[in-house]
Amino acid sequence: MTDRYFIRRDFVDIFPFLDAIRAQADSEREALGFLPEPAYAEAARQRKIILLLSQNGDQISYAGHLLFGGIFPSMRVRQISVTARSRRSGQATTLLRALIAQGEKEGYLSIVANVATDLAGANAFYERNGFVSVRLKLGGKTRNRRINVRILQLQTPSLISLMVGPTRPKPIEIIQPKKRSPEIPIYAIDLNVFYDAIRKRIRSDDAGAVFEAALNHQIRIAATQEFISELKRTSNSPNDDPVLSLAKRIPNLPIQDKATIEKIKPIIASLVFPERAAGGRLKLTDQSDISHLAHAVAAGVSGYITSDTKVLSARDALMTEFNLDVIGLSEFVDLLDLPDLDEPALPAKATKNFRIQRPSAEETIAFIESKRLKVETFLIGAKATDCVRSSVSDSDGIIGVSLLLPASALEQPSRSVVCVHQEHPFSSTVADFLLSEQIRQCTQNSACHLLMLDIPSHPITRRIAFNLGFQQQAGSAVALAKIALGQPVTSRTWDKARLSIERLAGLKLQVKCPTYDTPKTQITTSIGDSIDVGLFELETLLSPTLFALPRRKAVLVPITRSFASDLLGTDLQYSFLEVPEAYFLTRRTYFNTTRATRSMIRGSAILFYESSRGGGRGAVVAVGRIIDVTSILVSSAPESLRRGAVVDDLGTLTKSDRILATTFDNLVAFSRPVALTKLRQIGCVPKANFVSATPISAKHLTAIVEAGSIDD
C-alpha cells in the first residue's frame, strides 16, 4: 500500500512526535547541527515546526520535519530532514514548499538557508529549489567549515501583481508586507529580557547578546511605557533604585494615545489569556503583559522580544490581528546574524564624501559588466547612450551606477537598471539614492510606472527596492515593478490620483475620497475583484506621496536653512559635488526635544518650516511621513539614526540628557514654499511663529499642501 503524506503545524499534533523529531535530527547532527532538547518543544509551541506525517493503512508515522525561524521580512531554514523511507519521493520539497507558501501568505520577502559547502546533496537540493548562493562565510571554529549563504526571494502577492490579473479565474487576495521595514529594525523588550541581562540567570547570555547587537547597531531596542511603570510599582525605593535608573537609560517608545491603547487591550487579552479574560479573572501580571503588548502594537515596532510562554503561544494570533511579530529570546539571538546576510557591518566612523556624477556610457557599461550582468535584453534593445545615467563614487572609484530608459509611450513603463557593489560598506545608502533619484526623475511631471531589472545576486539593492514600494512583477522573473505618484494627494486631487493609477496599473480606487482614520480603502482589480488596502501601505507602494486627507494628524516643525539644505535638499543653491549621507537616504532623522513627544506621532504628516533666521525663507518647504519616534540618550544616539540626520552635536539642540529622534520618509519638496503670510491666511500660525513642534489640523494640512503643490 502506498504511503499517504500530509502536513501538520499545530502543537497538539506535533507533541506526540517530538521524540521522533529529536531522534531524526540527532541522527543527522553532522548536517543539521545540534539543538538542546527543549528547543524542539519551544519551536513547536511557536509554530516554528512543519511536521510531515505518513499514513499506511491505520498506521500514522513520522516522515520528516522542517524547523524554521526568522526576523521579518526574512525567514530562515534551521533544519529540514526526512526519514530514509520517505526519501527520493519529493517529500523534502513538499516541506520546503509549505514554508514558501506560508512566507508568501504572511508577506515575507525571502528565505535564508545556511548550508556547509561540503554538503553536496544539500546544496544541490537548495539550488534546484531556487536558492541563490550570495556569499560564503566561515562556520564555527570546531569544524572549520565554510558556509554557503543561500537566499530564495519569495513571490509575495502584492498590489503590483494585480495589474495583469490571474492566469485563471480565482479569488484575489492582496497581501501587503506585514511590517514596516526600517533600515535598522526596532524591537520592544519585556521585563524578563531586561532582568536576564542584568542578573545571572539561565538566559543571561542571550539577553546580553541582544543588548550587544543594539550597541553594534544591528537592531534597536526600546522599552514601553508599562516597562518603566511596572518597575516603579515593584521598586522599594523608586528615587534611589539602580535597576530603575539603568532601565531609564533604555530608549523609550513614545507615549501613545490612551484611547487607542484601551481599545487594543481587550483584543490582546482575548488572544493571549482567552480563558482568564472570558471569565474576568485576569491577574495583575496578565494586565501588565497586555499593557506592554498594546503599547508595542500602537507604536508600530518591528517585533516584541519575550520569554513568556503565554505570549509566545499567541504569536500567530497577534501577527494576524496586529502585525506584531512576537519572537522568543533564544530564537532571536540565533537569528541576529541575519542583517549581515544583506549588508556588511558599517564601521563606527567612515568617510561619507560621496560624489554624484553623470558617467559616460562606456564607464557605466564597464561597471555593469564587471558585475557579470547583461542588460541589453531588459532595455529592449536600447543602448546606454539612450538612457539617463547616474553614478555614485568615493575616493576609491564608482560604488554604483544607474540607467533609466524613459517610457516610449504614454502608458508604457520606464525601465531601470541599478547596479551597486554589494560588498561596499555603504552599498545600501548608494542603492537607496540611485533608486530614489530615478523615481524622482520619473515623477517630475506626472505619476509613473517603473520596471526595474531584478538581480537575485544583489540582495541589498533588492531589499532597498522593496522598502521603496517595488514589488515582484506578476508573470515575470526578471523585473520588479512600482507605481509612483510623486505628489501629495488631497481630497481635491483624489480623482486625479485614482485615475492615474487606473491608467498605469488597471486598478480602480474607490471613487469617494477616504478619510485617513478609515483603516482601509477599496480597490477593484482589472477583472472586477474588490479588495481592501490599508492607506499607510498604499502610501508606501505609491511613494513618494503623502495622503493629506481629512482626519489625518499632522505636525509642523522648525528647521534652519542650513539643516534644511542638507536634510531635505530644498536649497536651490545646494552643491552636488559633496553631500552628506542623509541626502542619500529615503528614511531620514529629525531631532528635537522630548517636549515634542506628544506631537510626533507615527503615521502623521510632518511639515518642515524653514525659519527666516540665517537667510531662511520663512516658509514651509517640504512634507513627509513619520514612521518612527524614539526617545534616546544624547550621549549614545545610535549610529543608524545619526546617519539619517545632519546634526553633528546633539547637545546643541537640548539641555536634557534625552532627545527625540523622529524618522520620516515619503519626502516631497514643495515647488512653491508656503510663506508665513500664507500660513497666517490659512490660520495655523501660533503666537511664537513655529519655534517648536506645532500640531495642526487635517484641514490646515490640506491647505498647506495645496498651496505648495504644482497644480492649482
mmCIF file of C-alpha atoms in Angstrom, residues 413-614:
data_model
loop_
_atom_site.group_PDB
_atom_site.id
_atom_site.type_symbol
_atom_site.label_atom_id
_atom_site.label_comp_id
_atom_site.label_asym_id
_atom_site.label_seq_id
_atom_site.Cartn_x
_atom_site.Cartn_y
_atom_site.Cartn_z
ATOM 1 C CA PRO A 413 6.651 51.772 -18.222
ATOM 2 C CA SER A 414 10.054 53.357 -17.827
ATOM 3 C CA ARG A 415 12.856 50.819 -17.347
ATOM 4 C CA SER A 416 15.508 50.912 -14.647
ATOM 5 C CA VAL A 417 18.841 49.219 -14.029
ATOM 6 C CA VAL A 418 20.577 49.849 -10.700
ATOM 7 C CA CYS A 419 23.900 48.102 -10.188
ATOM 8 C CA VAL A 420 25.721 48.595 -6.873
ATOM 9 C CA HIS A 421 28.857 46.991 -5.473
ATOM 10 C CA GLN A 422 27.198 44.821 -2.799
ATOM 11 C CA GLU A 423 30.286 44.485 -0.593
ATOM 12 C CA HIS A 424 30.829 48.224 -0.170
ATOM 13 C CA PRO A 425 30.191 49.419 3.430
ATOM 14 C CA PHE A 426 27.650 51.976 2.173
ATOM 15 C CA SER A 427 26.053 49.862 -0.565
ATOM 16 C CA SER A 428 22.532 50.246 0.875
ATOM 17 C CA THR A 429 22.959 54.028 1.069
ATOM 18 C CA VAL A 430 24.029 54.234 -2.568
ATOM 19 C CA ALA A 431 21.278 51.883 -3.770
ATOM 20 C CA ASP A 432 18.733 53.942 -1.836
ATOM 21 C CA PHE A 433 19.868 57.153 -3.508
ATOM 22 C CA LEU A 434 20.077 55.808 -7.070
ATOM 23 C CA LEU A 435 16.618 54.242 -6.900
ATOM 24 C CA SER A 436 15.031 57.264 -5.223
ATOM 25 C CA GLU A 437 16.609 59.602 -7.763
ATOM 26 C CA GLN A 438 15.164 57.571 -10.628
ATOM 27 C CA ILE A 439 11.709 57.685 -9.049
ATOM 28 C CA ARG A 440 12.005 61.469 -8.636
ATOM 29 C CA GLN A 441 13.016 61.860 -12.282
ATOM 30 C CA CYS A 442 10.093 59.716 -13.478
ATOM 31 C CA THR A 443 7.525 61.654 -11.436
ATOM 32 C CA GLN A 444 8.627 65.210 -12.239
ATOM 33 C CA ASN A 445 5.556 65.862 -14.380
ATOM 34 C CA SER A 446 3.129 63.053 -13.584
ATOM 35 C CA ALA A 447 2.706 59.659 -11.982
ATOM 36 C CA CYS A 448 4.803 56.871 -13.487
ATOM 37 C CA HIS A 449 5.108 53.122 -13.872
ATOM 38 C CA LEU A 450 8.690 51.891 -13.367
ATOM 39 C CA LEU A 451 10.109 48.440 -14.161
ATOM 40 C CA MET A 452 13.438 47.600 -12.524
ATOM 41 C CA LEU A 453 15.776 44.760 -13.507
ATOM 42 C CA ASP A 454 15.608 42.185 -10.692
ATOM 43 C CA ILE A 455 19.088 40.868 -9.856
ATOM 44 C CA PRO A 456 18.807 37.950 -7.366
ATOM 45 C CA SER A 457 22.531 38.076 -6.581
ATOM 46 C CA HIS A 458 22.156 41.710 -5.385
ATOM 47 C CA PRO A 459 20.118 41.226 -2.181
ATOM 48 C CA ILE A 460 20.943 44.661 -0.734
ATOM 49 C CA THR A 461 19.635 46.541 -3.766
ATOM 50 C CA ARG A 462 16.587 44.290 -3.861
ATOM 51 C CA ARG A 463 15.807 44.910 -0.192
ATOM 52 C CA ILE A 464 16.032 48.677 -0.701
ATOM 53 C CA ALA A 465 13.704 48.396 -3.698
ATOM 54 C CA PHE A 466 11.065 46.623 -1.598
ATOM 55 C CA ASN A 467 11.397 49.322 1.066
ATOM 56 C CA LEU A 468 10.621 51.905 -1.626
ATOM 57 C CA GLY A 469 7.433 50.128 -2.701
ATOM 58 C CA PHE A 470 8.718 47.948 -5.553
ATOM 59 C CA GLN A 471 7.037 44.547 -5.823
ATOM 60 C CA GLN A 472 7.595 41.428 -7.890
ATOM 61 C CA GLN A 473 6.158 41.913 -11.360
ATOM 62 C CA ALA A 474 3.483 39.269 -11.887
ATOM 63 C CA GLY A 475 4.372 36.852 -14.650
ATOM 64 C CA SER A 476 7.987 37.998 -14.763
ATOM 65 C CA ALA A 477 11.099 36.524 -13.187
ATOM 66 C CA VAL A 478 13.340 39.417 -14.199
ATOM 67 C CA ALA A 479 11.528 42.576 -13.124
ATOM 68 C CA LEU A 480 10.311 44.462 -10.074
ATOM 69 C CA ALA A 481 7.542 46.998 -10.606
ATOM 70 C CA LYS A 482 6.422 50.211 -8.955
ATOM 71 C CA ILE A 483 3.757 52.866 -9.391
ATOM 72 C CA ALA A 484 4.869 56.285 -8.095
ATOM 73 C CA LEU A 485 2.692 59.382 -7.755
ATOM 74 C CA GLY A 486 5.416 61.901 -6.881
ATOM 75 C CA GLN A 487 2.981 64.465 -5.436
ATOM 76 C CA PRO A 488 0.808 64.690 -2.321
ATOM 77 C CA VAL A 489 -2.847 63.732 -2.603
ATOM 78 C CA THR A 490 -5.690 65.771 -1.099
ATOM 79 C CA SER A 491 -9.445 65.298 -1.262
ATOM 80 C CA ARG A 492 -9.417 67.767 -4.179
ATOM 81 C CA THR A 493 -6.839 65.733 -6.145
ATOM 82 C CA TRP A 494 -8.088 62.257 -5.156
ATOM 83 C CA ASP A 495 -9.867 61.821 -8.501
ATOM 84 C CA LYS A 496 -6.724 62.744 -10.433
ATOM 85 C CA ALA A 497 -4.617 60.300 -8.399
ATOM 86 C CA ARG A 498 -7.011 57.381 -8.721
ATOM 87 C CA LEU A 499 -7.364 57.913 -12.474
ATOM 88 C CA SER A 500 -3.566 57.967 -12.844
ATOM 89 C CA ILE A 501 -3.347 54.654 -11.005
ATOM 90 C CA GLU A 502 -6.100 53.174 -13.145
ATOM 91 C CA ARG A 503 -4.353 54.292 -16.331
ATOM 92 C CA LEU A 504 -0.971 52.949 -15.251
ATOM 93 C CA ALA A 505 -1.971 49.808 -13.381
ATOM 94 C CA GLY A 506 -5.529 48.904 -14.302
ATOM 95 C CA LEU A 507 -6.538 49.209 -10.643
ATOM 96 C CA LYS A 508 -9.590 51.235 -9.654
ATOM 97 C CA LEU A 509 -9.517 53.012 -6.312
ATOM 98 C CA GLN A 510 -12.829 53.852 -4.684
ATOM 99 C CA VAL A 511 -14.472 56.956 -6.133
ATOM 100 C CA LYS A 512 -15.251 58.527 -2.769
ATOM 101 C CA CYS A 513 -12.188 60.055 -1.144
ATOM 102 C CA PRO A 514 -11.455 58.153 2.104
ATOM 103 C CA THR A 515 -10.698 59.756 5.455
ATOM 104 C CA TYR A 516 -7.347 58.862 6.967
ATOM 105 C CA ASP A 517 -8.856 57.444 10.150
ATOM 106 C CA THR A 518 -10.503 54.765 7.990
ATOM 107 C CA PRO A 519 -8.198 51.714 8.143
ATOM 108 C CA LYS A 520 -8.768 50.593 4.547
ATOM 109 C CA THR A 521 -9.610 51.883 1.116
ATOM 110 C CA GLN A 522 -11.255 49.751 -1.558
ATOM 111 C CA ILE A 523 -9.540 48.781 -4.810
ATOM 112 C CA THR A 524 -11.108 46.954 -7.763
ATOM 113 C CA THR A 525 -8.807 44.856 -9.953
ATOM 114 C CA SER A 526 -8.831 44.657 -13.728
ATOM 115 C CA ILE A 527 -11.008 41.515 -13.564
ATOM 116 C CA GLY A 528 -13.541 43.039 -11.180
ATOM 117 C CA ASP A 529 -12.455 41.677 -7.788
ATOM 118 C CA SER A 530 -12.691 44.075 -4.832
ATOM 119 C CA ILE A 531 -10.043 44.158 -2.120
ATOM 120 C CA ASP A 532 -9.273 46.403 0.846
ATOM 121 C CA VAL A 533 -5.846 48.019 1.279
ATOM 122 C CA GLY A 534 -4.515 49.963 4.242
ATOM 123 C CA LEU A 535 -3.862 53.650 3.456
ATOM 124 C CA PHE A 536 -0.425 53.565 5.119
ATOM 125 C CA GLU A 537 0.623 50.568 2.971
ATOM 126 C CA LEU A 538 -0.865 52.113 -0.182
ATOM 127 C CA GLU A 539 1.037 55.326 0.537
ATOM 128 C CA THR A 540 4.279 53.320 0.695
ATOM 129 C CA LEU A 541 3.601 51.470 -2.547
ATOM 130 C CA LEU A 542 2.787 54.736 -4.363
ATOM 131 C CA SER A 543 5.662 56.698 -2.788
ATOM 132 C CA PRO A 544 6.843 59.357 -2.902
ATOM 133 C CA THR A 545 3.471 60.757 -1.977
ATOM 134 C CA LEU A 546 1.545 61.841 1.075
ATOM 135 C CA PHE A 547 -2.181 61.438 1.620
ATOM 136 C CA ALA A 548 -3.225 64.832 3.047
ATOM 137 C CA LEU A 549 -6.729 63.555 3.607
ATOM 138 C CA PRO A 550 -9.437 64.528 6.089
ATOM 139 C CA ARG A 551 -8.776 63.473 9.693
ATOM 140 C CA ARG A 552 -5.056 62.895 9.218
ATOM 141 C CA LYS A 553 -2.871 64.069 12.071
ATOM 142 C CA ALA A 554 -0.051 66.476 11.234
ATOM 143 C CA VAL A 555 2.715 68.435 12.918
ATOM 144 C CA LEU A 556 4.712 71.433 11.698
ATOM 145 C CA VAL A 557 8.343 71.588 12.864
ATOM 146 C CA PRO A 558 11.021 74.290 12.556
ATOM 147 C CA ILE A 559 14.321 73.802 10.749
ATOM 148 C CA THR A 560 17.134 76.223 9.890
ATOM 149 C CA ARG A 561 18.118 76.887 6.290
ATOM 150 C CA SER A 562 21.453 75.068 6.552
ATOM 151 C CA PHE A 563 19.844 71.977 8.080
ATOM 152 C CA ALA A 564 17.004 72.106 5.525
ATOM 153 C CA SER A 565 19.558 72.184 2.701
ATOM 154 C CA ASP A 566 21.312 69.069 3.975
ATOM 155 C CA LEU A 567 18.346 67.097 5.350
ATOM 156 C CA LEU A 568 15.661 67.997 2.807
ATOM 157 C CA GLY A 569 17.657 69.110 -0.245
ATOM 158 C CA THR A 570 15.363 72.108 -0.665
ATOM 159 C CA ASP A 571 18.004 74.799 -1.292
ATOM 160 C CA LEU A 572 18.227 75.656 -4.994
ATOM 161 C CA GLN A 573 21.882 76.652 -4.489
ATOM 162 C CA TYR A 574 22.698 73.261 -2.984
ATOM 163 C CA SER A 575 26.001 71.773 -4.206
ATOM 164 C CA PHE A 576 26.017 68.242 -5.557
ATOM 165 C CA LEU A 577 29.786 67.875 -5.503
ATOM 166 C CA GLU A 578 29.891 66.611 -1.932
ATOM 167 C CA VAL A 579 26.693 65.878 0.001
ATOM 168 C CA PRO A 580 26.010 64.414 3.464
ATOM 169 C CA GLU A 581 24.882 60.826 3.731
ATOM 170 C CA ALA A 582 21.382 61.799 4.893
ATOM 171 C CA TYR A 583 20.686 63.209 1.427
ATOM 172 C CA PHE A 584 21.180 59.702 0.004
ATOM 173 C CA LEU A 585 18.613 58.074 2.279
ATOM 174 C CA THR A 586 14.863 57.720 1.834
ATOM 175 C CA ARG A 587 14.418 57.450 5.602
ATOM 176 C CA ARG A 588 15.904 60.431 7.407
ATOM 177 C CA THR A 589 16.041 61.596 11.020
ATOM 178 C CA TYR A 590 14.817 64.841 12.552
ATOM 179 C CA PHE A 591 15.994 65.524 16.123
ATOM 180 C CA ASN A 592 14.105 67.739 18.550
ATOM 181 C CA THR A 593 13.463 67.983 22.290
ATOM 182 C CA THR A 594 11.422 65.415 24.180
ATOM 183 C CA ARG A 595 8.857 68.123 24.903
ATOM 184 C CA ALA A 596 7.544 67.395 21.400
ATOM 185 C CA THR A 597 6.790 63.729 22.174
ATOM 186 C CA ARG A 598 3.008 64.069 22.168
ATOM 187 C CA SER A 599 3.058 65.928 18.849
ATOM 188 C CA MET A 600 5.285 63.494 16.940
ATOM 189 C CA ILE A 601 3.007 60.548 16.145
ATOM 190 C CA ARG A 602 3.828 57.612 13.872
ATOM 191 C CA GLY A 603 1.819 57.831 10.654
ATOM 192 C CA SER A 604 1.309 61.590 10.956
ATOM 193 C CA ALA A 605 2.341 64.071 8.293
ATOM 194 C CA ILE A 606 5.369 66.199 9.188
ATOM 195 C CA LEU A 607 5.781 69.634 7.565
ATOM 196 C CA PHE A 608 9.107 71.481 7.674
ATOM 197 C CA TYR A 609 9.081 75.221 8.287
ATOM 198 C CA GLU A 610 12.387 76.841 7.241
ATOM 199 C CA SER A 611 12.841 79.692 9.706
ATOM 200 C CA SER A 612 13.831 83.148 8.460
ATOM 201 C CA ARG A 613 16.919 83.252 10.668
ATOM 202 C CA GLY A 614 20.224 82.891 8.811
#
